[in-house]
Every structure is written in C-alpha cells, then in structure tokens.
Short mmCIF file of C-alpha atoms in Angstrom, two decimals:
data_model
loop_
_atom_site.label_atom_id
_atom_site.label_comp_id
_atom_site.label_asym_id
_atom_site.label_seq_id
_atom_site.Cartn_x
_atom_site.Cartn_y
_atom_site.Cartn_z
CA UNK A 1 -12.85 1.05 19.22
CA UNK A 2 -14.17 4.12 17.43
CA UNK A 3 -15.94 4.39 14.05
CA UNK A 4 -14.51 7.13 11.82
CA UNK A 5 -15.50 8.55 8.43
CA UNK A 6 -12.77 10.26 6.42
CA UNK A 7 -13.35 13.35 4.28
CA UNK A 8 -13.19 11.02 1.25
CA UNK A 9 -16.23 9.14 2.58
CA UNK A 10 -14.26 6.02 3.52
CA UNK A 11 -15.59 4.52 6.75
CA UNK A 12 -13.63 2.33 9.11
CA UNK A 13 -12.92 1.54 12.73
CA UNK A 14 -9.95 2.71 14.76
CA UNK A 15 -8.96 -0.02 17.20
CA UNK A 16 -5.40 0.89 18.26
CA UNK A 17 -4.41 4.07 20.09
CA UNK A 18 -1.08 5.38 21.36
CA UNK A 19 -1.04 7.32 24.62
CA UNK A 20 2.20 9.14 25.36
CA UNK A 21 3.38 11.56 28.04
CA UNK A 22 2.97 15.26 27.32
CA UNK A 23 6.30 16.96 26.58
CA UNK A 24 6.25 20.69 27.42
CA UNK A 25 8.08 22.63 24.70
CA UNK A 26 7.91 25.70 22.46
CA UNK A 27 7.33 25.87 18.70
CA UNK A 28 10.98 26.84 18.23
CA UNK A 29 12.02 23.45 19.65
CA UNK A 30 10.11 21.47 17.01
CA UNK A 31 12.14 20.00 14.13
CA UNK A 32 11.43 17.74 11.17
CA UNK A 33 13.32 14.72 9.83
CA UNK A 34 12.42 12.00 7.32
CA UNK A 35 14.04 9.60 4.88
CA UNK A 36 12.88 7.80 1.76
CA UNK A 37 14.26 6.46 -1.52
CA UNK A 38 14.13 8.50 -4.72
CA UNK A 39 15.48 6.77 -7.80
CA UNK A 40 18.76 5.11 -6.84
CA UNK A 41 19.48 7.46 -3.91
CA UNK A 42 18.21 7.69 -0.38
CA UNK A 43 17.06 11.19 0.49
CA UNK A 44 17.24 12.63 4.00
CA UNK A 45 14.95 15.60 4.69
CA UNK A 46 15.80 18.01 7.52
CA UNK A 47 14.07 21.16 8.72
CA UNK A 48 14.09 23.51 11.68
CA UNK A 49 10.39 24.18 10.94
CA UNK A 50 8.74 21.02 12.22
CA UNK A 51 5.14 20.53 13.24
CA UNK A 52 1.76 20.67 11.57
CA UNK A 53 2.73 23.22 8.92
CA UNK A 54 5.88 21.55 7.60
CA UNK A 55 4.39 21.10 4.13
CA UNK A 56 3.53 24.80 3.92
CA UNK A 57 7.19 25.49 4.77
CA UNK A 58 8.70 22.87 2.47
CA UNK A 59 11.00 25.48 0.92
CA UNK A 60 12.83 25.46 4.28
CA UNK A 61 13.43 21.70 4.16
CA UNK A 62 16.98 20.63 3.24
CA UNK A 63 17.26 17.58 0.96
CA UNK A 64 20.41 15.49 1.28
CA UNK A 65 20.80 12.88 -1.47
CA UNK A 66 22.80 9.86 -0.30
CA UNK A 67 24.01 7.40 -2.98
CA UNK A 68 23.64 3.76 -2.03
CA UNK A 69 27.42 3.18 -1.96
CA UNK A 70 28.35 6.20 0.20
CA UNK A 71 30.37 5.23 3.28
CA UNK A 72 29.48 6.31 6.82
CA UNK A 73 32.17 9.00 7.08
CA UNK A 74 30.98 10.71 3.89
CA UNK A 75 27.35 10.41 5.00
CA UNK A 76 28.20 12.20 8.27
CA UNK A 77 30.05 14.91 6.33
CA UNK A 78 27.11 15.39 3.95
CA UNK A 79 24.70 15.79 6.86
CA UNK A 80 26.93 18.25 8.75
CA UNK A 81 27.42 20.29 5.57
CA UNK A 82 23.66 20.72 5.09
CA UNK A 83 22.20 21.38 8.55
CA UNK A 84 19.15 23.68 8.28
CA UNK A 85 20.02 27.32 8.94
CA UNK A 86 17.33 27.68 11.61
CA UNK A 87 19.11 25.31 13.99
CA UNK A 88 21.17 27.32 16.46
CA UNK A 89 24.92 26.74 16.80
CA UNK A 90 24.65 25.14 20.24
CA UNK A 91 22.36 22.43 18.84
CA UNK A 92 24.03 21.70 15.49
CA UNK A 93 26.34 18.95 16.74
CA UNK A 94 23.59 17.12 18.58
CA UNK A 95 21.13 17.44 15.71
CA UNK A 96 23.70 16.19 13.17
CA UNK A 97 24.47 13.17 15.36
CA UNK A 98 20.79 12.37 15.68
CA UNK A 99 20.20 12.79 11.93
CA UNK A 100 23.05 10.37 11.16
CA UNK A 101 21.74 7.79 13.65
CA UNK A 102 18.22 8.24 12.26
CA UNK A 103 19.44 7.63 8.70
CA UNK A 104 21.44 4.55 9.74
CA UNK A 105 18.37 3.16 11.49
CA UNK A 106 16.26 3.81 8.36
CA UNK A 107 18.79 2.14 6.06
CA UNK A 108 19.82 -0.81 8.25
CA UNK A 109 16.23 -1.84 8.91
CA UNK A 110 15.24 -1.40 5.26
CA UNK A 111 12.37 1.04 5.78
CA UNK A 112 10.55 2.28 2.71
CA UNK A 113 9.83 5.55 4.53
CA UNK A 114 10.56 6.94 7.98
CA UNK A 115 9.46 10.29 9.37
CA UNK A 116 9.47 12.07 12.73
CA UNK A 117 7.36 15.21 12.86
CA UNK A 118 7.89 16.90 15.11
CA UNK A 119 10.97 15.84 16.94
CA UNK A 120 11.58 18.11 19.91
CA UNK A 121 15.08 19.05 21.05
CA UNK A 122 14.85 19.99 24.72
CA UNK A 123 17.19 22.35 26.58
CA UNK A 124 19.37 19.44 27.72
CA UNK A 125 19.74 18.47 24.02
CA UNK A 126 17.68 15.32 24.56
CA UNK A 127 15.36 14.35 21.73
CA UNK A 128 11.65 13.64 22.22
CA UNK A 129 9.74 11.93 19.42
CA UNK A 130 6.19 13.29 19.35
CA UNK A 131 4.91 11.74 16.12
CA UNK A 132 6.40 9.07 13.89
CA UNK A 133 5.48 7.39 10.61
CA UNK A 134 7.20 4.19 9.47
CA UNK A 135 6.49 2.22 6.32
CA UNK A 136 7.78 -1.21 5.33
CA UNK A 137 7.64 -2.88 1.93
CA UNK A 138 6.95 -6.61 2.18
CA UNK A 139 9.16 -7.13 -0.88
CA UNK A 140 12.14 -6.88 1.50
CA UNK A 141 10.60 -9.34 3.96
CA UNK A 142 12.82 -12.26 2.95
CA UNK A 143 15.93 -10.15 3.63
CA UNK A 144 14.75 -8.78 6.95
CA UNK A 145 13.09 -11.80 8.58
CA UNK A 146 15.44 -11.74 11.59
CA UNK A 147 15.42 -7.97 12.17
CA UNK A 148 11.72 -7.40 11.50
CA UNK A 149 10.48 -10.45 13.34
CA UNK A 150 6.84 -11.47 12.98
CA UNK A 151 5.47 -8.47 11.07
CA UNK A 152 1.77 -8.12 10.24
CA UNK A 153 0.77 -5.89 7.32
CA UNK A 154 -2.50 -4.17 8.21
CA UNK A 155 -5.34 -3.91 5.73
CA UNK A 156 -6.01 -0.44 4.33
CA UNK A 157 -8.25 1.73 6.48
CA UNK A 158 -11.92 0.93 5.95
CA UNK A 159 -11.23 -2.50 4.47
CA UNK A 160 -10.53 -4.40 7.68
CA UNK A 161 -13.68 -6.53 7.55
CA UNK A 162 -13.31 -8.94 4.64
CA UNK A 163 -16.27 -10.82 3.25
CA UNK A 164 -16.23 -14.65 3.45
CA UNK A 165 -15.46 -14.73 -0.28
CA UNK A 166 -12.48 -12.37 0.08
CA UNK A 167 -11.22 -14.43 3.01
CA UNK A 168 -11.56 -17.64 0.96
CA UNK A 169 -9.56 -16.20 -1.94
CA UNK A 170 -6.91 -14.85 0.47
CA UNK A 171 -6.62 -18.33 2.02
CA UNK A 172 -6.27 -19.93 -1.42
CA UNK A 173 -3.62 -17.32 -2.30
CA UNK A 174 -1.62 -18.13 0.84
CA UNK A 175 -1.52 -21.82 -0.10
CA UNK A 176 -0.57 -21.28 -3.74
CA UNK A 177 2.55 -20.30 -5.61
CA UNK A 178 0.26 -18.30 -7.90
CA UNK A 179 -1.33 -14.96 -7.07
CA UNK A 180 -5.07 -14.82 -6.33
CA UNK A 181 -6.46 -11.47 -5.18
CA UNK A 182 -10.02 -10.23 -4.72
CA UNK A 183 -11.54 -7.08 -3.25
CA UNK A 184 -15.28 -6.45 -3.44
CA UNK A 185 -15.87 -2.78 -4.23
CA UNK A 186 -19.64 -2.86 -4.80
CA UNK A 187 -21.56 -6.16 -4.53
CA UNK A 188 -24.43 -4.52 -6.46
CA UNK A 189 -22.09 -3.41 -9.25
CA UNK A 190 -22.80 -4.11 -12.89
CA UNK A 191 -19.27 -4.69 -14.22
CA UNK A 192 -17.23 -7.61 -12.89
CA UNK A 193 -13.67 -8.44 -13.88
CA UNK A 194 -11.56 -11.55 -13.92
CA UNK A 195 -8.19 -10.17 -14.91
CA UNK A 196 -4.94 -12.08 -15.32
CA UNK A 197 -1.92 -10.11 -14.11
CA UNK A 198 -1.36 -7.44 -11.47
CA UNK A 199 -0.44 -4.72 -13.97
CA UNK A 200 -3.37 -5.57 -16.24
CA UNK A 201 -5.77 -5.47 -13.28
CA UNK A 202 -4.81 -1.85 -12.61
CA UNK A 203 -5.25 -0.85 -16.26
CA UNK A 204 -8.64 -2.56 -16.53
CA UNK A 205 -9.93 -1.07 -13.25
CA UNK A 206 -8.75 2.44 -14.17
CA UNK A 207 -10.29 2.21 -17.65
CA UNK A 208 -13.63 0.95 -16.35
CA UNK A 209 -13.67 3.72 -13.74
CA UNK A 210 -12.88 6.33 -16.43
CA UNK A 211 -15.48 5.19 -18.97
CA UNK A 212 -18.26 3.64 -16.86
CA UNK A 213 -17.72 5.18 -13.43
CA UNK A 214 -16.47 3.73 -10.18
CA UNK A 215 -19.96 2.86 -8.91
CA UNK A 216 -20.46 0.31 -11.70
CA UNK A 217 -17.13 -1.43 -10.96
CA UNK A 218 -18.02 -4.34 -8.69
CA UNK A 219 -14.63 -5.82 -7.85
CA UNK A 220 -10.89 -5.48 -8.12
CA UNK A 221 -8.46 -8.38 -8.25
CA UNK A 222 -6.28 -10.63 -10.32
CA UNK A 223 -5.22 -14.21 -10.93
CA UNK A 224 -1.70 -14.73 -12.21
CA UNK A 225 1.56 -16.59 -11.78
CA UNK A 226 0.45 -19.84 -13.38
CA UNK A 227 -2.55 -20.92 -11.26
CA UNK A 228 -3.78 -24.47 -11.74
CA UNK A 229 -7.07 -25.39 -13.41
CA UNK A 230 -8.61 -26.07 -10.01
CA UNK A 231 -7.40 -22.75 -8.55
CA UNK A 232 -8.72 -20.80 -11.52
CA UNK A 233 -12.05 -22.65 -11.36
CA UNK A 234 -12.41 -21.80 -7.67
CA UNK A 235 -11.61 -18.15 -8.39
CA UNK A 236 -14.14 -18.06 -11.27
CA UNK A 237 -16.77 -19.83 -9.15
CA UNK A 238 -16.39 -17.12 -6.53
CA UNK A 239 -16.73 -14.28 -9.06
CA UNK A 240 -19.74 -15.87 -10.82
CA UNK A 241 -21.49 -16.57 -7.52
CA UNK A 242 -21.06 -12.97 -6.35
CA UNK A 243 -22.10 -11.35 -9.62
CA UNK A 244 -25.32 -13.37 -9.98
CA UNK A 245 -26.71 -12.66 -6.50
CA UNK A 246 -28.24 -9.29 -7.42
CA UNK A 247 -29.84 -8.53 -10.77
CA UNK A 248 -29.47 -5.24 -12.65
CA UNK A 249 -32.14 -4.22 -15.19
CA UNK A 250 -29.35 -3.21 -17.59
CA UNK A 251 -27.79 -6.67 -17.33
CA UNK A 252 -24.31 -7.59 -16.09
CA UNK A 253 -20.95 -7.33 -17.82
CA UNK A 254 -18.12 -9.79 -17.24
CA UNK A 255 -14.66 -8.90 -18.53
CA UNK A 256 -12.16 -11.75 -18.68
CA UNK A 257 -9.00 -9.88 -19.56
CA UNK A 258 -5.25 -9.85 -19.42
CA UNK A 259 -2.10 -9.32 -21.39
CA UNK A 260 -0.24 -11.99 -23.34
CA UNK A 261 1.06 -14.46 -20.75
CA UNK A 262 4.70 -15.45 -20.54
CA UNK A 263 4.39 -18.85 -18.89
CA UNK A 264 0.81 -19.24 -17.59
CA UNK A 265 -0.80 -22.11 -19.51
CA UNK A 266 -3.91 -20.48 -20.95
CA UNK A 267 -5.46 -23.85 -21.81
CA UNK A 268 -5.31 -24.82 -18.12
CA UNK A 269 -6.68 -21.56 -16.72
CA UNK A 270 -9.44 -21.30 -19.32
CA UNK A 271 -10.43 -24.91 -18.67
CA UNK A 272 -11.06 -23.79 -15.08
CA UNK A 273 -13.10 -20.82 -16.29
CA UNK A 274 -15.11 -23.03 -18.69
CA UNK A 275 -15.86 -25.50 -15.87
CA UNK A 276 -17.21 -22.61 -13.79
CA UNK A 277 -19.27 -21.36 -16.76
CA UNK A 278 -20.92 -24.75 -17.10
CA UNK A 279 -22.04 -24.56 -13.46
CA UNK A 280 -23.24 -20.95 -13.58
CA UNK A 281 -24.54 -20.72 -17.16
CA UNK A 282 -28.21 -20.49 -16.20
CA UNK A 283 -27.62 -17.85 -13.51
CA UNK A 284 -25.44 -15.80 -15.87
CA UNK A 285 -28.20 -15.92 -18.51
CA UNK A 286 -30.80 -14.87 -15.92
CA UNK A 287 -28.64 -11.82 -15.20
CA UNK A 288 -28.41 -10.97 -18.95
CA UNK A 289 -24.64 -11.19 -18.77
CA UNK A 290 -22.47 -9.97 -21.63
CA UNK A 291 -19.01 -11.55 -21.60
CA UNK A 292 -15.89 -9.98 -23.11
CA UNK A 293 -12.64 -11.98 -23.39
CA UNK A 294 -9.16 -10.71 -24.23
CA UNK A 295 -6.26 -12.98 -23.38
CA UNK A 296 -3.23 -14.53 -25.03
CA UNK A 297 -0.31 -16.78 -24.20
CA UNK A 298 0.86 -20.40 -24.34
CA UNK A 299 -1.81 -22.83 -25.61
#
C-alpha cells in the first residue's frame, strides 16, 4: 500500500497495482479509442494520435455517433467511413475490425464509459492494450447481473476508511427500501444537514458551500424514499450525536430541509426526528444550536 496526496489536497491510499509486460513500440504505433453515451446516441472516438497528449490533439479525434437502433452492418460501415486519416492503408482494415469489436463489447456489457489509451498496433497488426479505463453505472446492475457477476463499486479515492457512524448508516441503508446516506466532511464543522431527497441534498450542500464555505459544511447525505419512523430516528440520532461532540464558539446550525414529498409520510419521519430531539435537546442547547426547517408533503 502507498499513501498518496493529489494536487487537490485529497489524501488516500493506493492498495491495488497492475504490473504488465513492457511492449516495445514507437509513438507512431499508439492509437486512441473510447466510447460513451451522449444524449440518445453512443459515441465512438477514434484517433491516430494516442498517448499522453490525446487531449491536446482532440481536434484529430474522429467522433462517430451511433444511434441506439443502428444494426451491426450499418455500424461497421459508419466506422469504416470515418477511420482517422493518420492510420496507414495497410492498417485500416485491422483497426476498423478492432474498433467494431471494441464498440460491441462496450454496448453488450452496458459500460457507461470505455477507453483504451494508448492502444498499440504492432507490425504483425496485433493489438496491445497499454492503458484502459472502464466505468459501470450500478443503475444497470439488475440487467447485467449474469454478465457482470459479483461487482464491487469502490469508494471514491480518499474516502475508503468510513467512520463507524458512516458504516452504521450504510448498513441501515442496505437493509431498507428507503435511501439513507451519510458522508462526514468535517466533524468539527458548524453547519449540519438532514436533507430529504437526493436532488435536494445536492442543492443544499452547494448553497451552503457557496454562502458559508466548504469548511463549515460538516456532512453530506440524505434520507428519502419513505423511511420509517424508526429509521429516521436512527438517522437523526446519528447526526445529533456527531454534531454535539465538538463545540463551536459561534454555535451550531442544523438544517432540516427538503422539497415537497410525493409519498414520504412527513408525520412519520418528523416523529422520528422529534424523538431524537427529545433525547439530544440538552446537548443541542449546550452547543447553541439554531435549527432551520423547510419540508412539505403528505401529513
């Protein structure tokens, strides 16, 4: 394992490394290929200028838009009609065949993004993959259970070590039909949120960061999808416990927010919050907590 700090200041630990054989080649043998979805089309990107500086040479990247209902024959024709000019005639056929197979692999396995940079075409027209990026979207997991197998979605870099409280909320989330999410950004932070709804949680976090600054934002998370009274109480207990551990001379701010619910029973969720308030009232007063509430919906 190796501790790493990014230019952004994010610190984390690298624990997995890939060691691959060295493939002797020249810069002229490096190519670029990737695929993603833009709007309703897939887009295949091809370039004869692969390698570290592909972004600086993006004007040399061919974009092939592939509608979702295009058949295989027309896909092959579209690829062959738009091979990058820098690929020599003796390699066009092989490159086109690889690009078609690459796209089929991307589409059939439901990738959100797939990129090889560079891919090296050797003198015998064999392809060598030197660097690859693949991204899956767990939204497609129910469709791809057989093909993907037992997939694990890694935590974002620098957030691998969850606190006991984050682990507890994640466990509760896994056992519930509702959504319970919690990430501790700054345990010493002044502003804590208990936001209902994934979209609302983004708006609240962005607004707090804009007006108060990121350093004052203590947590990010949401509870939504009709959690029970007990689930909401447990979530609130966790937030109130965390926010009352460290005092701030300016006092603490608790924002209980959200949009107008469609089906979440507000009477049930707020009963859970009230139960938690009754337990933590003294600690919240000791921390000079100001509480702001904005929520609507059934009951």
